[in-house]
CSV table of C-alpha atoms in Angstrom, one decimal:
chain,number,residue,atom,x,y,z
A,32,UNK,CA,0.0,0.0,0.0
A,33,UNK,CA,1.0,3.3,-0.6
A,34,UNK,CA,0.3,6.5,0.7
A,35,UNK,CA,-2.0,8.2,-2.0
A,36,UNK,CA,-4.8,7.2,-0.7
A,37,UNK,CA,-4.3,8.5,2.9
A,38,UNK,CA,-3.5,12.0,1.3
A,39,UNK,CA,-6.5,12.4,-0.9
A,40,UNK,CA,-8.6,11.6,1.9
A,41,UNK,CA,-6.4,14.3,3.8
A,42,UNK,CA,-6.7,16.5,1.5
A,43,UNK,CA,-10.3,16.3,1.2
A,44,UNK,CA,-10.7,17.1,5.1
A,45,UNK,CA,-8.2,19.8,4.6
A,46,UNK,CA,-5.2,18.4,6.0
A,47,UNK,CA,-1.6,18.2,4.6
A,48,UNK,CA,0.8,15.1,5.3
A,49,UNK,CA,3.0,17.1,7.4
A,50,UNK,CA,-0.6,18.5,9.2
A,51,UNK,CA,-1.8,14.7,9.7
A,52,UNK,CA,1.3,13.9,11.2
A,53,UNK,CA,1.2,16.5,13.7
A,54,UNK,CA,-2.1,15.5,14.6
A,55,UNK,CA,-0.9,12.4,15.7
A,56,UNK,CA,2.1,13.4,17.6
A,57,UNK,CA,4.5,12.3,15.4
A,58,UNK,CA,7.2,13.6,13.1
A,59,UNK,CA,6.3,13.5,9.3
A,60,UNK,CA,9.8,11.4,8.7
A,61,UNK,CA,8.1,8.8,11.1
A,62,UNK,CA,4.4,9.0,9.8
A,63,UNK,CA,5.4,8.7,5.9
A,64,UNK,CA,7.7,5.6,6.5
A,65,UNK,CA,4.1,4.3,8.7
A,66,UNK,CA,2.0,4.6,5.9
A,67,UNK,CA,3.9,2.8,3.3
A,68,UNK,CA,2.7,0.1,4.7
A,69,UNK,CA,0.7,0.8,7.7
A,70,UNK,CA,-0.5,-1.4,10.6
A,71,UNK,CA,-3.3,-1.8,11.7
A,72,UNK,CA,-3.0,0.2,14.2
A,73,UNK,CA,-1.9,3.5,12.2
A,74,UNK,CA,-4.1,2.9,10.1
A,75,UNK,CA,-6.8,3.8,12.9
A,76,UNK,CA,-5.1,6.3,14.4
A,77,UNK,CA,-5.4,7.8,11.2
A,78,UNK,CA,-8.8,7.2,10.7
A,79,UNK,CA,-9.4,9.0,14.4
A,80,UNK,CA,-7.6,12.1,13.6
A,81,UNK,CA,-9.2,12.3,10.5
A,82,UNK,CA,-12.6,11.7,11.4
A,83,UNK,CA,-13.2,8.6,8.8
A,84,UNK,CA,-13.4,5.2,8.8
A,85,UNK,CA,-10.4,2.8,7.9
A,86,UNK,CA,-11.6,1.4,4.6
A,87,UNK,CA,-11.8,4.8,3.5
A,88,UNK,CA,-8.1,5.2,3.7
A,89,UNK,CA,-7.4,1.7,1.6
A,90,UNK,CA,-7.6,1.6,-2.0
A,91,UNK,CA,-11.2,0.7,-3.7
A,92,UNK,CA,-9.4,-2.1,-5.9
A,93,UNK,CA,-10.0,-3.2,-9.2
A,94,UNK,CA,-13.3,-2.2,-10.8
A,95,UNK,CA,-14.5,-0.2,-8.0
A,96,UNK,CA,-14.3,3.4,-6.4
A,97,UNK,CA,-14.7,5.5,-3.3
A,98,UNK,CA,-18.3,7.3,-3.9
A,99,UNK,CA,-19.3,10.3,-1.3
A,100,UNK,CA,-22.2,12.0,-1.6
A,101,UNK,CA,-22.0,15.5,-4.1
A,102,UNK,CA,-23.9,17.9,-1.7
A,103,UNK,CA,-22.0,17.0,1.5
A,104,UNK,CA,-19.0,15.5,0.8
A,105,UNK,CA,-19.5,12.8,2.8
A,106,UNK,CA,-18.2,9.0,2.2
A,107,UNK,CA,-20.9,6.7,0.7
A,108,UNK,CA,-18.7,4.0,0.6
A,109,UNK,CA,-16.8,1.3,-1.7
A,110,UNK,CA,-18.8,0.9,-5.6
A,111,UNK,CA,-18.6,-1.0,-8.0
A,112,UNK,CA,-17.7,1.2,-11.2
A,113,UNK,CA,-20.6,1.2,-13.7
């Protein structure tokens, strides 16, 4: 896993890298070599700080996609891709 999809949801909250990892209480040297392939239990400290749940930080996969709603931004979910 890489850490694209922790920043897009980031970014979408408003938060840098370097923002998130400050959040945490942790220096962004430490927090980037965490997410490139984050435990379990980064992954939900994440998740906390960033008010979102933990499948929304890991890639949709093959043939499907994050949807969130258009109005409100918020996350609908996992998709199939039509």
């Amino acid at each position: 896993m890489n850490e694209t999809r922790i920043k897009e949801v980031a970014k979408m909250k408003g938060y840098s890298l370097q923002e998130l990892s400050t959040m945490i209480g942790i220096t962004y040297t430490s927090f980037f070599r965490r997410i490139q392939n984050p435990k379990l239990s980064s992954l939900q400290e994440i998740a906390k700080a960033l008010e979102c749940q933990i499948a929304e930080l890991l890639p949709a996969g093959n043939g499907f996609s994050h949807f969130y709603d258009d109005q409100t931004g918020e996350w609908l979910g996992i998709r199939r891709k039509n």
